[in-house]
XYZ file of C-alpha atoms in Angstrom:
473
model
C 137.679 -76.867 -17.152
C 134.297 -77.727 -16.422
C 131.644 -74.646 -16.092
C 129.359 -74.900 -13.088
C 126.272 -75.040 -15.390
C 125.377 -75.659 -19.042
C 126.328 -72.325 -21.119
C 124.692 -71.108 -24.696
C 127.346 -69.533 -26.561
C 126.956 -67.729 -29.833
C 129.504 -68.537 -32.300
C 129.410 -65.816 -35.036
C 131.213 -67.894 -38.651
C 131.232 -71.449 -39.100
C 135.088 -71.639 -40.466
C 136.938 -74.165 -39.009
C 137.346 -71.986 -35.628
C 133.777 -71.796 -35.066
C 132.597 -75.653 -36.151
C 136.046 -76.958 -33.700
C 134.880 -75.075 -30.893
C 131.481 -75.840 -31.247
C 132.126 -79.498 -31.258
C 134.281 -79.283 -28.094
C 131.609 -77.009 -26.371
C 128.845 -79.659 -26.887
C 131.238 -82.307 -26.018
C 131.141 -80.664 -22.714
C 127.247 -80.609 -22.108
C 127.086 -76.684 -23.422
C 124.804 -75.636 -26.731
C 126.107 -73.336 -29.119
C 124.055 -71.145 -31.945
C 126.708 -70.786 -34.894
C 125.732 -67.924 -37.481
C 127.253 -68.426 -41.113
C 126.658 -65.523 -43.792
C 127.123 -68.057 -46.438
C 124.120 -69.700 -47.582
C 125.302 -73.353 -48.249
C 129.218 -73.410 -47.873
C 130.733 -74.084 -44.183
C 134.821 -74.111 -43.776
C 135.182 -70.299 -44.354
C 139.054 -70.522 -46.230
C 138.636 -73.879 -46.741
C 136.887 -74.041 -49.948
C 137.128 -76.549 -52.477
C 135.845 -76.081 -55.962
C 134.155 -79.147 -57.754
C 134.169 -80.016 -61.828
C 132.612 -82.741 -63.394
C 133.612 -86.304 -63.118
C 134.804 -85.937 -59.774
C 137.139 -83.571 -60.081
C 137.851 -80.922 -57.870
C 140.652 -77.706 -56.734
C 141.629 -75.915 -53.870
C 140.679 -72.311 -53.881
C 142.016 -71.954 -50.223
C 143.551 -74.450 -47.903
C 145.712 -77.224 -49.888
C 147.921 -79.074 -47.634
C 148.745 -80.241 -43.860
C 152.357 -79.956 -42.512
C 153.481 -83.165 -41.050
C 154.442 -81.320 -37.676
C 150.358 -79.925 -37.389
C 149.367 -82.450 -35.327
C 146.178 -80.979 -33.840
C 144.844 -80.937 -37.536
C 145.392 -84.477 -38.086
C 144.060 -85.047 -34.945
C 140.737 -83.856 -35.995
C 141.104 -85.790 -39.470
C 142.086 -88.917 -38.032
C 139.005 -88.911 -35.551
C 136.478 -87.872 -38.039
C 137.336 -91.329 -40.324
C 139.510 -88.764 -43.445
C 142.080 -90.202 -45.520
C 145.247 -88.347 -46.028
C 147.736 -88.869 -48.928
C 151.065 -87.402 -49.622
C 151.127 -83.752 -50.772
C 154.272 -83.437 -53.087
C 155.458 -79.926 -51.977
C 159.035 -80.414 -53.470
C 159.809 -81.967 -57.267
C 163.252 -81.723 -58.349
C 161.658 -82.230 -61.969
C 159.579 -79.137 -61.946
C 160.347 -76.128 -63.449
C 161.997 -72.889 -62.443
C 161.091 -69.501 -64.966
C 163.373 -66.264 -63.937
C 164.388 -63.759 -66.338
C 163.240 -65.266 -69.317
C 165.303 -68.634 -68.763
C 163.221 -72.210 -67.915
C 165.112 -74.691 -65.696
C 164.395 -77.684 -63.901
C 164.360 -77.364 -60.390
C 167.540 -79.433 -59.814
C 169.172 -77.072 -62.071
C 167.957 -74.306 -60.535
C 171.545 -72.611 -59.744
C 172.057 -72.527 -63.723
C 169.877 -69.328 -62.867
C 172.609 -67.964 -61.214
C 174.352 -66.800 -64.133
C 171.063 -64.233 -65.421
C 171.690 -62.499 -61.897
C 174.670 -60.182 -60.496
C 175.329 -62.636 -57.883
C 178.428 -61.722 -55.506
C 181.663 -63.976 -55.310
C 179.978 -65.889 -52.253
C 176.510 -65.801 -53.892
C 177.542 -67.803 -57.044
C 176.763 -71.304 -57.348
C 173.731 -71.332 -54.464
C 170.165 -72.511 -54.957
C 167.913 -70.247 -53.239
C 167.525 -73.494 -50.422
C 171.458 -72.478 -49.832
C 170.734 -68.803 -49.795
C 168.005 -69.037 -47.369
C 169.925 -71.470 -45.351
C 172.865 -69.184 -45.416
C 170.381 -65.973 -44.095
C 167.308 -66.497 -42.151
C 168.521 -70.263 -41.582
C 171.516 -68.978 -40.020
C 170.067 -65.854 -38.258
C 167.794 -68.795 -36.178
C 170.658 -70.955 -35.585
C 172.515 -68.106 -33.842
C 169.144 -67.493 -31.295
C 169.057 -69.345 -28.124
C 166.656 -71.606 -26.772
C 164.751 -69.119 -24.957
C 165.067 -66.828 -27.892
C 163.632 -69.484 -30.026
C 160.785 -70.245 -27.768
C 160.217 -66.304 -27.618
C 158.894 -66.652 -31.208
C 155.671 -68.399 -29.918
C 154.638 -66.319 -27.150
C 151.559 -64.017 -27.202
C 154.192 -60.882 -26.706
C 157.731 -61.534 -27.103
C 160.143 -60.708 -24.469
C 163.649 -60.984 -25.165
C 165.280 -58.081 -26.611
C 166.231 -60.009 -29.779
C 163.180 -61.148 -30.804
C 161.734 -58.009 -30.046
C 164.610 -56.388 -32.184
C 164.128 -58.890 -35.174
C 160.101 -58.285 -35.180
C 160.806 -54.839 -35.867
C 162.424 -56.349 -39.515
C 160.949 -57.242 -42.510
C 162.100 -60.255 -44.412
C 163.817 -57.895 -46.930
C 165.851 -56.161 -43.936
C 166.952 -59.338 -42.219
C 168.385 -60.693 -45.388
C 170.134 -57.389 -46.216
C 171.468 -57.565 -42.704
C 172.536 -61.091 -43.337
C 174.772 -59.352 -46.530
C 172.292 -60.867 -49.145
C 172.905 -58.862 -52.366
C 169.542 -57.528 -54.033
C 170.045 -60.204 -56.986
C 170.853 -62.772 -54.528
C 167.476 -61.811 -52.487
C 165.394 -61.885 -55.357
C 166.577 -65.468 -56.730
C 166.023 -66.845 -53.540
C 162.691 -64.870 -52.931
C 161.802 -65.996 -56.394
C 162.847 -69.529 -56.118
C 161.303 -70.026 -52.574
C 158.042 -68.412 -53.642
C 157.942 -65.514 -50.973
C 158.575 -62.700 -53.523
C 155.812 -61.258 -52.097
C 156.461 -60.969 -48.959
C 159.630 -59.425 -48.573
C 158.328 -56.528 -46.818
C 156.307 -58.144 -44.074
C 157.565 -59.308 -40.693
C 160.624 -61.703 -40.716
C 159.518 -62.983 -37.381
C 156.882 -64.608 -39.294
C 159.645 -66.599 -41.587
C 161.614 -67.202 -38.414
C 158.869 -68.978 -36.365
C 157.769 -71.340 -39.658
C 161.479 -72.401 -39.486
C 161.837 -72.961 -36.060
C 158.657 -74.895 -35.769
C 159.895 -77.047 -39.212
C 156.572 -76.510 -41.187
C 158.234 -76.559 -44.844
C 161.057 -79.126 -44.163
C 159.301 -82.217 -42.609
C 156.904 -83.069 -45.357
C 152.678 -82.708 -46.228
C 149.872 -84.469 -46.669
C 146.186 -83.479 -48.399
C 143.088 -84.766 -47.696
C 141.925 -87.151 -50.003
C 138.600 -85.625 -52.022
C 139.014 -82.114 -51.065
C 140.289 -80.248 -48.012
C 136.588 -79.047 -47.518
C 135.792 -82.455 -46.218
C 137.126 -81.581 -42.888
C 134.573 -79.181 -42.228
C 131.584 -80.931 -43.363
C 132.807 -83.928 -41.324
C 132.861 -81.502 -38.406
C 129.589 -79.788 -38.996
C 128.010 -83.614 -39.621
C 129.311 -84.304 -36.080
C 127.535 -81.117 -34.354
C 124.220 -81.347 -32.547
C 123.294 -77.783 -33.463
C 123.837 -77.006 -36.826
C 124.838 -73.692 -38.323
C 122.142 -71.420 -39.432
C 123.238 -70.697 -42.994
C 122.219 -66.908 -44.538
C 122.744 -65.868 -41.141
C 124.792 -62.453 -41.420
C 126.023 -60.884 -38.036
C 125.869 -57.260 -38.414
C 126.158 -56.220 -34.487
C 127.453 -57.793 -31.493
C 126.059 -56.440 -27.988
C 127.172 -57.857 -24.596
C 125.650 -56.700 -20.858
C 128.286 -57.131 -18.432
C 125.373 -56.556 -15.736
C 123.402 -59.788 -16.880
C 126.582 -61.503 -17.925
C 125.547 -62.042 -21.818
C 126.500 -61.380 -24.927
C 124.643 -61.176 -27.928
C 124.732 -61.095 -32.123
C 122.160 -59.157 -34.310
C 122.084 -60.859 -37.807
C 120.473 -60.243 -40.795
C 118.443 -63.841 -42.160
C 116.131 -63.470 -45.153
C 115.923 -59.860 -44.974
C 114.315 -59.563 -41.434
C 116.695 -58.751 -38.252
C 117.151 -61.469 -35.548
C 118.599 -61.426 -32.270
C 120.280 -64.487 -30.085
C 121.586 -64.004 -26.846
C 124.276 -66.481 -24.845
C 126.265 -66.318 -21.993
C 129.251 -65.914 -24.276
C 129.793 -64.943 -27.733
C 132.775 -66.512 -29.656
C 133.813 -64.205 -32.785
C 135.289 -66.057 -35.461
C 135.137 -63.900 -38.240
C 138.393 -62.181 -40.057
C 139.532 -59.146 -38.942
C 138.289 -57.299 -42.284
C 134.902 -58.833 -41.567
C 134.808 -57.846 -37.808
C 135.869 -54.253 -38.772
C 132.586 -53.049 -40.507
C 130.426 -54.936 -37.088
C 128.810 -52.708 -34.892
C 129.956 -53.434 -31.412
C 127.809 -52.172 -28.334
C 129.244 -51.460 -25.737
C 132.642 -50.416 -28.098
C 135.338 -52.441 -28.089
C 138.518 -51.474 -26.169
C 141.106 -48.609 -28.215
C 143.546 -51.327 -28.319
C 141.132 -54.063 -29.720
C 139.950 -51.347 -32.396
C 143.547 -50.582 -33.572
C 144.560 -54.424 -33.650
C 141.405 -55.088 -35.765
C 142.290 -51.520 -37.835
C 145.773 -52.868 -38.595
C 146.401 -56.400 -38.042
C 148.343 -57.002 -42.047
C 146.027 -59.635 -44.020
C 147.686 -61.324 -47.445
C 146.321 -61.372 -50.993
C 145.765 -64.787 -52.697
C 144.356 -65.423 -55.924
C 144.318 -68.687 -57.025
C 143.441 -70.063 -61.076
C 142.778 -73.353 -61.934
C 142.304 -75.126 -65.088
C 140.940 -78.559 -65.976
C 142.450 -79.904 -68.927
C 142.079 -83.316 -71.308
C 145.181 -84.906 -70.326
C 148.065 -84.183 -67.743
C 150.595 -82.973 -70.169
C 152.799 -82.028 -67.110
C 152.836 -85.831 -66.477
C 153.182 -87.372 -70.147
C 155.100 -84.787 -71.987
C 157.348 -83.173 -68.950
C 157.490 -86.103 -66.147
C 155.935 -83.532 -63.534
C 154.282 -85.968 -60.744
C 153.187 -83.603 -58.089
C 155.062 -80.258 -56.437
C 155.054 -77.111 -57.717
C 156.944 -74.791 -60.165
C 157.987 -71.304 -59.037
C 158.597 -68.084 -61.664
C 158.587 -64.358 -61.661
C 156.030 -64.336 -64.051
C 152.252 -62.873 -63.127
C 150.950 -66.433 -62.321
C 153.537 -66.763 -59.497
C 153.682 -70.820 -58.727
C 152.148 -73.516 -60.223
C 150.989 -76.584 -58.997
C 150.282 -79.913 -60.186
C 148.216 -82.668 -58.346
C 149.994 -85.149 -56.394
C 147.732 -88.157 -56.696
C 149.307 -90.181 -59.364
C 152.824 -89.374 -57.957
C 153.263 -93.106 -57.013
C 151.576 -95.148 -59.180
C 152.284 -92.989 -62.365
C 149.803 -94.877 -63.898
C 149.673 -93.885 -67.892
C 145.856 -94.210 -67.518
C 145.447 -91.444 -64.778
C 147.702 -89.330 -66.935
C 145.937 -89.471 -69.888
C 142.414 -88.425 -68.283
C 141.133 -85.100 -67.601
C 142.540 -83.573 -64.710
C 142.914 -80.297 -62.556
C 145.788 -78.170 -62.032
C 146.531 -74.938 -59.990
C 147.798 -72.836 -62.908
C 148.825 -69.751 -60.969
C 148.867 -69.089 -56.748
C 149.637 -65.772 -56.213
C 150.229 -63.731 -53.201
C 150.168 -60.181 -52.305
C 150.199 -57.195 -54.847
C 149.959 -59.977 -57.876
C 147.082 -61.206 -56.473
C 145.790 -58.142 -56.331
C 146.632 -57.343 -59.971
C 144.778 -60.282 -60.917
C 141.480 -59.383 -58.991
C 141.269 -56.560 -60.805
C 140.005 -58.719 -63.706
C 137.166 -60.858 -64.614
C 137.457 -64.387 -64.570
C 137.840 -64.364 -68.242
C 140.705 -62.360 -68.746
C 142.187 -62.929 -65.812
C 142.837 -66.628 -66.886
C 143.324 -66.240 -70.345
C 146.368 -63.975 -69.609
C 147.859 -66.058 -66.873
C 147.294 -69.446 -69.640
C 149.266 -67.290 -71.968
C 151.858 -66.327 -69.279
C 152.230 -70.094 -67.969
C 152.671 -71.038 -72.029
C 156.081 -69.818 -71.604
C 156.831 -72.507 -69.099
C 154.102 -74.823 -70.675
C 153.817 -74.613 -74.308
C 151.403 -77.018 -74.214
C 148.891 -74.298 -73.184
C 149.254 -72.440 -76.638
C 147.099 -75.260 -77.948
C 143.342 -74.110 -77.477
C 142.093 -77.545 -76.802
C 144.245 -78.563 -73.878
C 142.287 -76.275 -71.615
C 138.798 -77.040 -71.048
C 137.501 -74.862 -68.477
C 138.836 -72.564 -66.118
C 137.892 -71.255 -62.258
C 139.430 -68.765 -60.038
C 139.252 -67.010 -56.828
C 140.445 -64.294 -55.064
C 140.035 -63.419 -50.986
C 139.929 -59.738 -50.984
C 136.840 -59.843 -52.801
C 134.971 -62.179 -50.966
C 132.553 -60.633 -48.620
C 132.950 -63.074 -45.773
C 136.815 -62.865 -45.737
C 138.342 -59.753 -47.243
C 141.824 -61.211 -47.216
C 143.224 -64.752 -47.463
C 145.280 -64.955 -44.190
C 146.547 -62.953 -41.432
C 150.360 -61.955 -41.921
C 152.407 -59.479 -39.430
C 154.008 -56.523 -41.149
C 157.125 -55.574 -38.699
C 156.538 -55.213 -35.142
C 152.912 -56.617 -34.906
C 153.490 -59.725 -32.977
C 155.196 -56.682 -30.165
C 152.453 -54.369 -30.763
C 149.108 -56.021 -31.778
C 149.127 -59.749 -31.131
C 148.066 -59.832 -27.448
C 145.422 -57.045 -28.375
C 144.344 -59.455 -31.459
C 143.566 -62.274 -29.147
C 142.477 -61.001 -25.706
C 138.545 -61.389 -24.872
C 136.672 -58.365 -24.659
C 134.053 -58.781 -21.777
C 131.716 -61.943 -22.775
C 133.234 -61.678 -26.418
C 135.856 -63.722 -27.244
C 138.178 -64.448 -30.497
C 139.415 -67.262 -32.727
C 140.412 -67.833 -36.229
C 143.867 -68.346 -37.684
C 144.475 -64.673 -36.949
C 143.906 -65.439 -33.293
C 146.936 -67.583 -33.136
C 150.714 -67.603 -34.021
C 150.108 -70.005 -36.719
C 148.846 -67.995 -39.093
C 147.781 -69.035 -42.947
C 147.202 -72.643 -41.841
C 144.270 -75.007 -41.065
C 146.328 -75.224 -37.675
C 145.926 -72.233 -36.468
C 142.579 -71.820 -36.655
C 141.967 -75.336 -34.616
C 144.226 -73.852 -31.942
C 142.526 -70.686 -31.359
C 139.401 -72.490 -31.216
C 140.615 -75.069 -28.283
C 142.377 -71.819 -26.296
C 138.773 -69.812 -26.663
C 136.791 -72.914 -24.990
C 139.253 -73.371 -22.589
C 139.378 -69.820 -21.269
C 135.262 -69.238 -21.759
C 134.708 -72.333 -19.780
C 137.541 -70.956 -17.013
C 135.795 -67.514 -17.114
C 132.040 -69.119 -16.424
C 134.026 -71.257 -13.316
C 135.346 -67.821 -11.696
């Protein structure tokens, strides 16, 4: 929809949502001022950590589901290259209750659990299919579609929305032991008390079953490419501290701090793409509605910590024959991810060369416990625990350096991603996404595709469409 005259939109945040919205607005003849608190980084929680000799690892987004066609659209348009991301590898390990097995032998670990007779001999995938998968299959077409609406309408989905994942699994008659086996084996043990509908929604749209790709050269190439296309480049080091709007003048403005000085920029609309933990501390005048303020206060955000290690060789390929994929554990390290760039060629020269692997990827309270430690201590303890899975790590010369990142402690994030607690889809989501006068909202939290780059991009397009419609009315 075209606005009657060129608009000026102020955009708070140069993450994927802000950059995408700016690109689409400029394409339609409008102008933008993009304010970004970071001094050098664009992309928000798309952040690639780079090391010597071209090595890199992802502190944030690291994979693109096959079903995320919007993300793939921009990747292709911007001339970026994809390669397969190895999500599942039967040669990777599962470590539970002190025992290590290959993924293809995961059912052997069931002997360590007090499983009910009907649960014995089943893998985590089997248990998932027999519980959450079965519940989804029992839903009607309309009920499944209801999972994707701004506010659920059917009583079935509203009832399911009140359940945590743990409660849904219990309702499907899984024992506590089976729930632990499933949760650790699927990497969702820290998400058991969050909303079951988050998982039903991802299962419905086949996020985890159709395969994944990754951006060659690092995920940050996507936001950098988006920023390069813009006529109005993000204003870096511009920390937004106040949002304002004047209904009579039909304007919105941001007050920001840049190089120690307060500045103000005004536009026809303001698009706020900042994560809600950041929005919570920003002044807004006139004050936001009670419903919006409650959504900002209460929306669930999960934690995430990643600990990366640069190694002198790919011992997981040379010794363990693991080419990509993830290892799942009940250790403090959570999951471990191996680079998949050599999964097809299996070139021994690549295996013998230095590489980066994601030694520890954790969510929830596990991630927060790592965040309480300084990086050096954090990485030492993580590698010590992971040596139970990979004894090679006990040798002092295997790891050359480490890096880590926690999103809770990053001042411009305050959390890793939005993830509903029970009841929040029904009670909060419509207030999360609703505009407040001339102020609109975008970001993965303003979508139902939480955690993913796709969610940020989807929300940007919705916000652009709604601002242009409002300008035309």
